[in-house]
Coordinates of C-alpha atoms in Angstrom, one line a residue:
Chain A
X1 CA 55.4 180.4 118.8
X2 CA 59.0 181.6 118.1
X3 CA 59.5 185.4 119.5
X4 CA 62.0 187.7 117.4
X5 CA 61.6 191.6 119.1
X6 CA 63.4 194.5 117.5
X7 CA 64.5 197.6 118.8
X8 CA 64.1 200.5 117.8
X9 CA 60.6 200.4 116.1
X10 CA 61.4 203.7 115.0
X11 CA 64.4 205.6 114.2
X12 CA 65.4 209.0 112.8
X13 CA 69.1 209.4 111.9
X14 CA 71.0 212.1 110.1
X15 CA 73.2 211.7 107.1
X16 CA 76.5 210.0 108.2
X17 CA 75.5 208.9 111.8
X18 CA 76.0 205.8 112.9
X19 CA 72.8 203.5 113.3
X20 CA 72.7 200.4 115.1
X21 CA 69.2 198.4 114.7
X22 CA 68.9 195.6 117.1
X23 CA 67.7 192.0 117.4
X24 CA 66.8 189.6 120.3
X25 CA 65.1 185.7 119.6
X26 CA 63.9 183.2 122.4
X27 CA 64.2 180.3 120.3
X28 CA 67.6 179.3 120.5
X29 CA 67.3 179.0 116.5
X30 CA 70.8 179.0 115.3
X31 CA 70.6 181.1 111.7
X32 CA 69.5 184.8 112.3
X33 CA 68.6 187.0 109.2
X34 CA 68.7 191.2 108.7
X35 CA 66.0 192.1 105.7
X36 CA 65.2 195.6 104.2
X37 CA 62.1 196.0 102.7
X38 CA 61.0 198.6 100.1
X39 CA 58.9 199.0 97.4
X40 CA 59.0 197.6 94.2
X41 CA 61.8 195.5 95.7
X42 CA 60.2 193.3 98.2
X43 CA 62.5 192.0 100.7
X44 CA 65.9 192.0 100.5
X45 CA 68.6 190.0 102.4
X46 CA 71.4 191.8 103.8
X47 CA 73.2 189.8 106.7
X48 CA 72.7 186.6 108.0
X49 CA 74.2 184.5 110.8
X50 CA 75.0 180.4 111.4
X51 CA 75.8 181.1 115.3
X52 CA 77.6 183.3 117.7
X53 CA 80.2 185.2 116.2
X54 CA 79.6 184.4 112.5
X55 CA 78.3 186.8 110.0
X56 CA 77.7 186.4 106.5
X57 CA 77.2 188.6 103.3
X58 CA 73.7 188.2 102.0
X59 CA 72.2 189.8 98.5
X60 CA 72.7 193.6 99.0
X61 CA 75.5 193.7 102.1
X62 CA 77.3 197.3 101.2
X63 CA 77.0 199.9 103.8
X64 CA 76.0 197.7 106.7
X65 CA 77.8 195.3 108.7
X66 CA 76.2 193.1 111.2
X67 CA 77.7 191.7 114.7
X68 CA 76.4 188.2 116.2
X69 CA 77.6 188.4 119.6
X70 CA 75.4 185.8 121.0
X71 CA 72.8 183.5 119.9
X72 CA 69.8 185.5 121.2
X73 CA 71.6 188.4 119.4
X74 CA 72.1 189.9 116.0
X75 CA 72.5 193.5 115.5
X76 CA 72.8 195.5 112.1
X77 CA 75.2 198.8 112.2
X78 CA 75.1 201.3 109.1
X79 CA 78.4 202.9 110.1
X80 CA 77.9 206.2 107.5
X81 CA 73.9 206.2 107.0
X82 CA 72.4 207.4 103.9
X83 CA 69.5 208.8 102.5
X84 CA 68.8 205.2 100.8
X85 CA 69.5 203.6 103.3
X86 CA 65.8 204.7 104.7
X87 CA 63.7 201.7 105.1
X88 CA 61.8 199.2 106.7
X89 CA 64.1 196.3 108.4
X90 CA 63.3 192.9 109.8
X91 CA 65.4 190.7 111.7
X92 CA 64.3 186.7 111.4
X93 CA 65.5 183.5 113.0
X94 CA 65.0 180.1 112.0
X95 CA 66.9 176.7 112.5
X96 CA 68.4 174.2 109.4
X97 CA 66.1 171.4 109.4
X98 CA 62.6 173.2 109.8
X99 CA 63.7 175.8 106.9
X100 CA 60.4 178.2 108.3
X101 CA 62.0 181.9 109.2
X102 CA 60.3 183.7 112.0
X103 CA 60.4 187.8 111.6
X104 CA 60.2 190.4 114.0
X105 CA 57.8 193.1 113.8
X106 CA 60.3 195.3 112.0
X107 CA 62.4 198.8 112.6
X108 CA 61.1 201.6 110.3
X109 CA 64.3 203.5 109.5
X110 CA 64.3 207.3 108.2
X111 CA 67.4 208.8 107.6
X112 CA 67.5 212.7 106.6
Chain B
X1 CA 71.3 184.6 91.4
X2 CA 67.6 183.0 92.0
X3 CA 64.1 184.9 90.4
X4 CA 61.0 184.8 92.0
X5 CA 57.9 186.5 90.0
X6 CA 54.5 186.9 91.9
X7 CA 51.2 188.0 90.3
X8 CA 49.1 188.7 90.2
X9 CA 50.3 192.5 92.0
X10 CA 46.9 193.0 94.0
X11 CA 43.7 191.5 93.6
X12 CA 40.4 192.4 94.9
X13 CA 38.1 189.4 95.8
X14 CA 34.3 189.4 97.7
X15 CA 34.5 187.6 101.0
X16 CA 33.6 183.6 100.4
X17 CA 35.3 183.6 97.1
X18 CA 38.2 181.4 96.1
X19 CA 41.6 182.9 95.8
X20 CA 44.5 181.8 93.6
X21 CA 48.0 183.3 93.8
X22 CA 50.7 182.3 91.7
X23 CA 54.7 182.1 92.1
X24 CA 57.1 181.1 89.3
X25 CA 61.0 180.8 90.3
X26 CA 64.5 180.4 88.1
X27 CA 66.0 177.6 89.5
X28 CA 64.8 174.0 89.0
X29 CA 67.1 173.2 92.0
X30 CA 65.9 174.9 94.4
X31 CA 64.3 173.1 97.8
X32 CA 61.1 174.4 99.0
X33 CA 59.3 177.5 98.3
X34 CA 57.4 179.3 101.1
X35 CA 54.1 181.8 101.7
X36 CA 54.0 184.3 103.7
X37 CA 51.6 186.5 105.2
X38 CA 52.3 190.0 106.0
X39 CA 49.3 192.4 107.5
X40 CA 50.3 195.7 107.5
X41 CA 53.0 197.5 109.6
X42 CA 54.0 193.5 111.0
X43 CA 56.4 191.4 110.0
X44 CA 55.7 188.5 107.4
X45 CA 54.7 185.0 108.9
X46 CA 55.2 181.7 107.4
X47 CA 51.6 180.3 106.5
X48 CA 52.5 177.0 104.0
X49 CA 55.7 175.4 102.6
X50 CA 55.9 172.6 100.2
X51 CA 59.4 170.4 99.1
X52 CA 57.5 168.0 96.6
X53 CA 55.7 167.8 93.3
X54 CA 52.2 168.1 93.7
X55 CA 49.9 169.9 96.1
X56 CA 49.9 170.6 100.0
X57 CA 46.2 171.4 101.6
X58 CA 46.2 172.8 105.4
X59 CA 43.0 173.8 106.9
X60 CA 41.6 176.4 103.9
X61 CA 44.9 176.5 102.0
X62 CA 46.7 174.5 99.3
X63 CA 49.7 174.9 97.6
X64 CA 50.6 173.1 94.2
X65 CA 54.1 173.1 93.1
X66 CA 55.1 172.1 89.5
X67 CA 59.1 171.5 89.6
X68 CA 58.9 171.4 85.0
X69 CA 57.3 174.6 84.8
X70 CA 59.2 176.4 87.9
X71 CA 55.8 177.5 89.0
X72 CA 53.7 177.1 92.6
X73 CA 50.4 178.5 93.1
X74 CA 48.6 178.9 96.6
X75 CA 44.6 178.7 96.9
X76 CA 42.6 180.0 100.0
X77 CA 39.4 178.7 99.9
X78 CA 36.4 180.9 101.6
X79 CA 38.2 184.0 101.5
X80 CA 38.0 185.9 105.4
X81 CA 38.3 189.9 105.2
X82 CA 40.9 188.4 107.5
X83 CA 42.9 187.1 105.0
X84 CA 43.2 191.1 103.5
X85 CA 47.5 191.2 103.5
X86 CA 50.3 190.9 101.1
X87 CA 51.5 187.3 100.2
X88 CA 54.8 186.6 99.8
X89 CA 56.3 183.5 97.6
X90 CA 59.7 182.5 98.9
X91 CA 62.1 180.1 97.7
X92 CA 65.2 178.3 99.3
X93 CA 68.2 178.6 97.6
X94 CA 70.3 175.7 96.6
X95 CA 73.5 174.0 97.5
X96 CA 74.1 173.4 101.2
X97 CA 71.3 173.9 103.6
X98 CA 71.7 177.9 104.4
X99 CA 68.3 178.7 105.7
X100 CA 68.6 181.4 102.9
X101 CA 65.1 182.7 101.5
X102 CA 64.9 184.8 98.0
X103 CA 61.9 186.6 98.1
X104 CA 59.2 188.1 95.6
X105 CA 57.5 191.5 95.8
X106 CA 54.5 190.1 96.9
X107 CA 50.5 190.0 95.8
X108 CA 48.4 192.5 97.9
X109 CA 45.2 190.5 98.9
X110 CA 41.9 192.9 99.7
X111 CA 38.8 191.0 100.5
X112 CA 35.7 193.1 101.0
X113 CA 32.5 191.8 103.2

């Protein structure tokens, strides 16, 4: 079964830090996804990725930016975090054809 | 920008009983539409997809998707305290093949022994 791992599971940050959530897949899928999840808004695409070195805006992209470096890799940075920026985010990975997304276990971000 | 409405928002079933979730989307163009399952404090994981009209049955699922009425519905049949998550309805958007999901806010599932 694909393998998406996350790092940090869990991370404090104050107000105007700088975050950097990453993600690592096995699976040599070529699309990579950054999700936040919250309720009463389900999940919520932020960043995706077609391969190394392309990122793309998703649904809700302001005050993140995300870095594909590799295709194993694909990290989400919150330059300036915010309160509302506290959350739970999943990374996923999946190829064209197939369509199925395969999600980490997710970072739980609290920023204060 | 594609809508996907789930309900109902929780539902409480005994174990053994059928369960029927339902899914209704905006677009009549989208692709597929997706559930997932998502246990608590995990990520979600793809359980059934279906492209066509008409119904999709794996193992004690089925899905039926009705392209007219924008509207998919999945069943589980025997219901497993197991089976006790959130289920998410996802559907693909259109235009070229991005891989992109839109997601609803999910039906909490509880099934009590």
């Amino acid at each position: 079964e694909a393998a998406v791992t996350q790092s940090p599971r869990n991370k404090v940050a104050v107000t105007g830090g700088k975050v950097t959530l990453s993600c690592n897949q096995t699976n040599n899928h070529n699309n990579m996804y950054w999700y936040r999840q919250d309720t009463g808004h389900g999940l919520r695409l932020i960043h995706y990725s077609y391969g190394a070195g392309s990122t793309e805006k998703g649904d809700i992209p302001d005050g993140y930016k995300a870095s594909r470096p590799s295709q194993e890799n694909f990290s989400l940075i919150l330059e300036l975090a915010t309160p509302s920026q506290t959350s739970v985010y999943f990374c996923a990975s999946g190829d064209w054809g197939e369509g199925t997304q395969y999600f980490g276990p997710g970072t739980r971000l609290l920023v204060l | 920008q594609e809508k996907v409405q789930q309900s109902p928002e929780s539902l409480i079933v005994p174990e053994g009983a059928m369960v029927s979730l339902n899914c209704s989307f905006s677009d009549s163009a989208s692709q597929s539409i997706w559930w997932y399952q998502q246990h608590p404090g995990k990520g979600p994981k793809a359980l059934i997809s279906i492209f066509s009209n008409g119904n999709k049955k794996e193992g004690r699922l089925t899905v039926y998707l009705n392209r007219a009425s924008l509207h998919v519905s999945l069943h589980i049949k025997d219901s497993q305290p197991s089976d006790s998550a959130v289920y998410l309805c996802a559907v693909s958007n259109t235009g070229a093949n991005t891989g992109k999901l839109t997601f609803g806010h999910g039906t909490i599932l509880r099934v009590h022994p």
